[in-house]
């Protein structure tokens, strides 16, 4: 099968995932998976595509992720893993697509505009 390389994005986070047949080891930025994503919620998000396709202990996963925060990074990894699982077996697409794991979330932070305090908030208006 070889190495499967996929990219996932969320907000400003970008995750590159390399999936190889193995025993279920997950390494994120050369650190252990549980150390990089300490909370159970983030770990669940990352493992979701593997557990839904019953591949938790079938593949070794090496992840390079940068940008954004912890949640954005976890969701970027989740998307990349979902894309990789679709390439492993075409039937996995039918499992992951209804859950929304293959849909890129387009929501980004709106940029700050000049003459305003933030993206939408304005400076205080004084009539006199």
PDB file of N, CA, C and O in Angstrom, residues 47-84:
ATOM      1  N   UNK A  47      -9.294  10.989  16.685  1.00  0.00           N
ATOM      2  CA  UNK A  47      -9.495   9.553  16.461  1.00  0.00           C
ATOM      3  C   UNK A  47     -10.816   9.219  15.765  1.00  0.00           C
ATOM      4  O   UNK A  47     -11.021   8.073  15.365  1.00  0.00           O
ATOM      5  N   UNK A  48     -11.709  10.200  15.629  1.00  0.00           N
ATOM      6  CA  UNK A  48     -13.040   9.953  15.073  1.00  0.00           C
ATOM      7  C   UNK A  48     -13.031   9.242  13.724  1.00  0.00           C
ATOM      8  O   UNK A  48     -13.709   8.221  13.573  1.00  0.00           O
ATOM      9  N   UNK A  49     -12.265   9.704  12.713  1.00  0.00           N
ATOM     10  CA  UNK A  49     -12.310   8.988  11.427  1.00  0.00           C
ATOM     11  C   UNK A  49     -11.767   7.565  11.505  1.00  0.00           C
ATOM     12  O   UNK A  49     -12.258   6.669  10.817  1.00  0.00           O
ATOM     13  N   UNK A  50     -10.756   7.350  12.361  1.00  0.00           N
ATOM     14  CA  UNK A  50     -10.188   5.997  12.504  1.00  0.00           C
ATOM     15  C   UNK A  50     -11.166   5.063  13.196  1.00  0.00           C
ATOM     16  O   UNK A  50     -11.338   3.916  12.786  1.00  0.00           O
ATOM     17  N   UNK A  51     -11.827   5.545  14.258  1.00  0.00           N
ATOM     18  CA  UNK A  51     -12.752   4.686  14.994  1.00  0.00           C
ATOM     19  C   UNK A  51     -14.026   4.394  14.193  1.00  0.00           C
ATOM     20  O   UNK A  51     -14.573   3.297  14.266  1.00  0.00           O
ATOM     21  N   UNK A  52     -14.486   5.375  13.400  1.00  0.00           N
ATOM     22  CA  UNK A  52     -15.699   5.153  12.602  1.00  0.00           C
ATOM     23  C   UNK A  52     -15.471   4.132  11.501  1.00  0.00           C
ATOM     24  O   UNK A  52     -16.399   3.431  11.099  1.00  0.00           O
ATOM     25  N   UNK A  53     -14.225   4.042  11.006  1.00  0.00           N
ATOM     26  CA  UNK A  53     -13.907   3.087   9.943  1.00  0.00           C
ATOM     27  C   UNK A  53     -13.234   1.824  10.477  1.00  0.00           C
ATOM     28  O   UNK A  53     -12.745   1.006   9.710  1.00  0.00           O
ATOM     29  N   UNK A  54     -13.186   1.670  11.800  1.00  0.00           N
ATOM     30  CA  UNK A  54     -12.589   0.500  12.480  1.00  0.00           C
ATOM     31  C   UNK A  54     -11.129   0.289  12.072  1.00  0.00           C
ATOM     32  O   UNK A  54     -10.702  -0.830  11.786  1.00  0.00           O
ATOM     33  N   UNK A  55     -10.350   1.373  12.048  1.00  0.00           N
ATOM     34  CA  UNK A  55      -8.946   1.294  11.667  1.00  0.00           C
ATOM     35  C   UNK A  55      -8.012   1.847  12.742  1.00  0.00           C
ATOM     36  O   UNK A  55      -6.897   2.249  12.438  1.00  0.00           O
ATOM     37  N   UNK A  56      -8.459   1.867  14.006  1.00  0.00           N
ATOM     38  CA  UNK A  56      -7.662   2.490  15.069  1.00  0.00           C
ATOM     39  C   UNK A  56      -6.309   1.802  15.224  1.00  0.00           C
ATOM     40  O   UNK A  56      -5.287   2.459  15.409  1.00  0.00           O
ATOM     41  N   UNK A  57      -6.281   0.473  15.123  1.00  0.00           N
ATOM     42  CA  UNK A  57      -5.030  -0.252  15.328  1.00  0.00           C
ATOM     43  C   UNK A  57      -4.493  -0.872  14.038  1.00  0.00           C
ATOM     44  O   UNK A  57      -3.704  -1.804  14.076  1.00  0.00           O
ATOM     45  N   UNK A  58      -4.916  -0.338  12.899  1.00  0.00           N
ATOM     46  CA  UNK A  58      -4.465  -0.863  11.608  1.00  0.00           C
ATOM     47  C   UNK A  58      -3.360  -0.031  10.980  1.00  0.00           C
ATOM     48  O   UNK A  58      -2.616  -0.534  10.145  1.00  0.00           O
ATOM     49  N   UNK A  59      -3.274   1.257  11.365  1.00  0.00           N
ATOM     50  CA  UNK A  59      -2.346   2.165  10.696  1.00  0.00           C
ATOM     51  C   UNK A  59      -1.514   2.966  11.688  1.00  0.00           C
ATOM     52  O   UNK A  59      -1.975   3.303  12.770  1.00  0.00           O
ATOM     53  N   UNK A  60      -0.269   3.249  11.288  1.00  0.00           N
ATOM     54  CA  UNK A  60       0.570   4.200  12.008  1.00  0.00           C
ATOM     55  C   UNK A  60       0.376   5.553  11.335  1.00  0.00           C
ATOM     56  O   UNK A  60       0.362   5.646  10.114  1.00  0.00           O
ATOM     57  N   UNK A  61       0.231   6.595  12.163  1.00  0.00           N
ATOM     58  CA  UNK A  61      -0.038   7.927  11.636  1.00  0.00           C
ATOM     59  C   UNK A  61       1.040   8.886  12.124  1.00  0.00           C
ATOM     60  O   UNK A  61       1.322   8.966  13.315  1.00  0.00           O
ATOM     61  N   UNK A  62       1.648   9.603  11.180  1.00  0.00           N
ATOM     62  CA  UNK A  62       2.627  10.640  11.500  1.00  0.00           C
ATOM     63  C   UNK A  62       2.033  11.960  11.033  1.00  0.00           C
ATOM     64  O   UNK A  62       1.621  12.082   9.882  1.00  0.00           O
ATOM     65  N   UNK A  63       1.966  12.935  11.937  1.00  0.00           N
ATOM     66  CA  UNK A  63       1.296  14.200  11.640  1.00  0.00           C
ATOM     67  C   UNK A  63       2.246  15.366  11.836  1.00  0.00           C
ATOM     68  O   UNK A  63       2.957  15.427  12.840  1.00  0.00           O
ATOM     69  N   UNK A  64       2.270  16.288  10.868  1.00  0.00           N
ATOM     70  CA  UNK A  64       2.909  17.588  11.027  1.00  0.00           C
ATOM     71  C   UNK A  64       1.792  18.614  10.977  1.00  0.00           C
ATOM     72  O   UNK A  64       1.067  18.691   9.984  1.00  0.00           O
ATOM     73  N   UNK A  65       1.649  19.394  12.057  1.00  0.00           N
ATOM     74  CA  UNK A  65       0.568  20.386  12.109  1.00  0.00           C
ATOM     75  C   UNK A  65       1.126  21.699  12.622  1.00  0.00           C
ATOM     76  O   UNK A  65       1.995  21.723  13.490  1.00  0.00           O
ATOM     77  N   UNK A  66       0.657  22.802  12.018  1.00  0.00           N
ATOM     78  CA  UNK A  66       1.098  24.120  12.454  1.00  0.00           C
ATOM     79  C   UNK A  66      -0.017  25.126  12.246  1.00  0.00           C
ATOM     80  O   UNK A  66      -0.939  24.896  11.467  1.00  0.00           O
ATOM     81  N   UNK A  67       0.070  26.257  12.951  1.00  0.00           N
ATOM     82  CA  UNK A  67      -0.904  27.335  12.813  1.00  0.00           C
ATOM     83  C   UNK A  67      -2.134  27.107  13.658  1.00  0.00           C
ATOM     84  O   UNK A  67      -2.463  25.979  14.024  1.00  0.00           O
ATOM     85  N   UNK A  68      -2.814  28.185  13.988  1.00  0.00           N
ATOM     86  CA  UNK A  68      -4.070  28.087  14.719  1.00  0.00           C
ATOM     87  C   UNK A  68      -3.890  27.671  16.161  1.00  0.00           C
ATOM     88  O   UNK A  68      -2.788  27.689  16.706  1.00  0.00           O
ATOM     89  N   UNK A  69      -4.988  27.266  16.778  1.00  0.00           N
ATOM     90  CA  UNK A  69      -4.988  26.827  18.168  1.00  0.00           C
ATOM     91  C   UNK A  69      -5.191  25.331  18.261  1.00  0.00           C
ATOM     92  O   UNK A  69      -5.195  24.621  17.257  1.00  0.00           O
ATOM     93  N   UNK A  70      -5.381  24.856  19.469  1.00  0.00           N
ATOM     94  CA  UNK A  70      -5.492  23.413  19.716  1.00  0.00           C
ATOM     95  C   UNK A  70      -6.693  22.797  19.002  1.00  0.00           C
ATOM     96  O   UNK A  70      -6.572  21.759  18.348  1.00  0.00           O
ATOM     97  N   UNK A  71      -7.855  23.425  19.108  1.00  0.00           N
ATOM     98  CA  UNK A  71      -9.063  22.878  18.478  1.00  0.00           C
ATOM     99  C   UNK A  71      -8.946  22.904  16.958  1.00  0.00           C
ATOM    100  O   UNK A  71      -9.292  21.923  16.288  1.00  0.00           O
ATOM    101  N   UNK A  72      -8.467  24.000  16.407  1.00  0.00           N
ATOM    102  CA  UNK A  72      -8.293  24.101  14.954  1.00  0.00           C
ATOM    103  C   UNK A  72      -7.330  23.056  14.438  1.00  0.00           C
ATOM    104  O   UNK A  72      -7.557  22.443  13.393  1.00  0.00           O
ATOM    105  N   UNK A  73      -6.252  22.827  15.185  1.00  0.00           N
ATOM    106  CA  UNK A  73      -5.278  21.819  14.778  1.00  0.00           C
ATOM    107  C   UNK A  73      -5.888  20.420  14.833  1.00  0.00           C
ATOM    108  O   UNK A  73      -5.700  19.617  13.928  1.00  0.00           O
ATOM    109  N   UNK A  74      -6.637  20.129  15.901  1.00  0.00           N
ATOM    110  CA  UNK A  74      -7.266  18.810  16.034  1.00  0.00           C
ATOM    111  C   UNK A  74      -8.246  18.565  14.891  1.00  0.00           C
ATOM    112  O   UNK A  74      -8.293  17.472  14.317  1.00  0.00           O
ATOM    113  N   UNK A  75      -9.019  19.584  14.526  1.00  0.00           N
ATOM    114  CA  UNK A  75      -9.988  19.417  13.447  1.00  0.00           C
ATOM    115  C   UNK A  75      -9.309  19.339  12.081  1.00  0.00           C
ATOM    116  O   UNK A  75      -9.805  18.677  11.172  1.00  0.00           O
ATOM    117  N   UNK A  76      -8.162  19.994  11.938  1.00  0.00           N
ATOM    118  CA  UNK A  76      -7.397  19.877  10.694  1.00  0.00           C
ATOM    119  C   UNK A  76      -6.850  18.455  10.539  1.00  0.00           C
ATOM    120  O   UNK A  76      -6.892  17.877   9.453  1.00  0.00           O
ATOM    121  N   UNK A  77      -6.354  17.886  11.645  1.00  0.00           N
ATOM    122  CA  UNK A  77      -5.859  16.504  11.631  1.00  0.00           C
ATOM    123  C   UNK A  77      -7.007  15.554  11.310  1.00  0.00           C
ATOM    124  O   UNK A  77      -6.855  14.606  10.533  1.00  0.00           O
ATOM    125  N   UNK A  78      -8.182  15.816  11.901  1.00  0.00           N
ATOM    126  CA  UNK A  78      -9.357  14.963  11.662  1.00  0.00           C
ATOM    127  C   UNK A  78      -9.720  14.952  10.181  1.00  0.00           C
ATOM    128  O   UNK A  78     -10.003  13.895   9.619  1.00  0.00           O
ATOM    129  N   UNK A  79      -9.690  16.127   9.542  1.00  0.00           N
ATOM    130  CA  UNK A  79     -10.029  16.187   8.118  1.00  0.00           C
ATOM    131  C   UNK A  79      -9.009  15.436   7.276  1.00  0.00           C
ATOM    132  O   UNK A  79      -9.372  14.696   6.352  1.00  0.00           O
ATOM    133  N   UNK A  80      -7.727  15.607   7.580  1.00  0.00           N
ATOM    134  CA  UNK A  80      -6.680  14.926   6.818  1.00  0.00           C
ATOM    135  C   UNK A  80      -6.800  13.414   6.973  1.00  0.00           C
ATOM    136  O   UNK A  80      -6.663  12.666   5.999  1.00  0.00           O
ATOM    137  N   UNK A  81      -7.075  12.945   8.191  1.00  0.00           N
ATOM    138  CA  UNK A  81      -7.247  11.507   8.423  1.00  0.00           C
ATOM    139  C   UNK A  81      -8.479  10.979   7.690  1.00  0.00           C
ATOM    140  O   UNK A  81      -8.460   9.863   7.161  1.00  0.00           O
ATOM    141  N   UNK A  82      -9.546  11.770   7.662  1.00  0.00           N
ATOM    142  CA  UNK A  82     -10.754  11.356   6.940  1.00  0.00           C
ATOM    143  C   UNK A  82     -10.462  11.176   5.455  1.00  0.00           C
ATOM    144  O   UNK A  82     -10.881  10.191   4.843  1.00  0.00           O
ATOM    145  N   UNK A  83      -9.705  12.117   4.887  1.00  0.00           N
ATOM    146  CA  UNK A  83      -9.342  12.009   3.474  1.00  0.00           C
ATOM    147  C   UNK A  83      -8.461  10.795   3.225  1.00  0.00           C
ATOM    148  O   UNK A  83      -8.596  10.112   2.205  1.00  0.00           O
ATOM    149  N   UNK A  84      -7.567  10.517   4.166  1.00  0.00           N
ATOM    150  CA  UNK A  84      -6.690   9.349   4.024  1.00  0.00           C
ATOM    151  C   UNK A  84      -7.492   8.046   4.090  1.00  0.00           C
ATOM    152  O   UNK A  84      -7.230   7.106   3.342  1.00  0.00           O
TER     153      UNK A  84
END
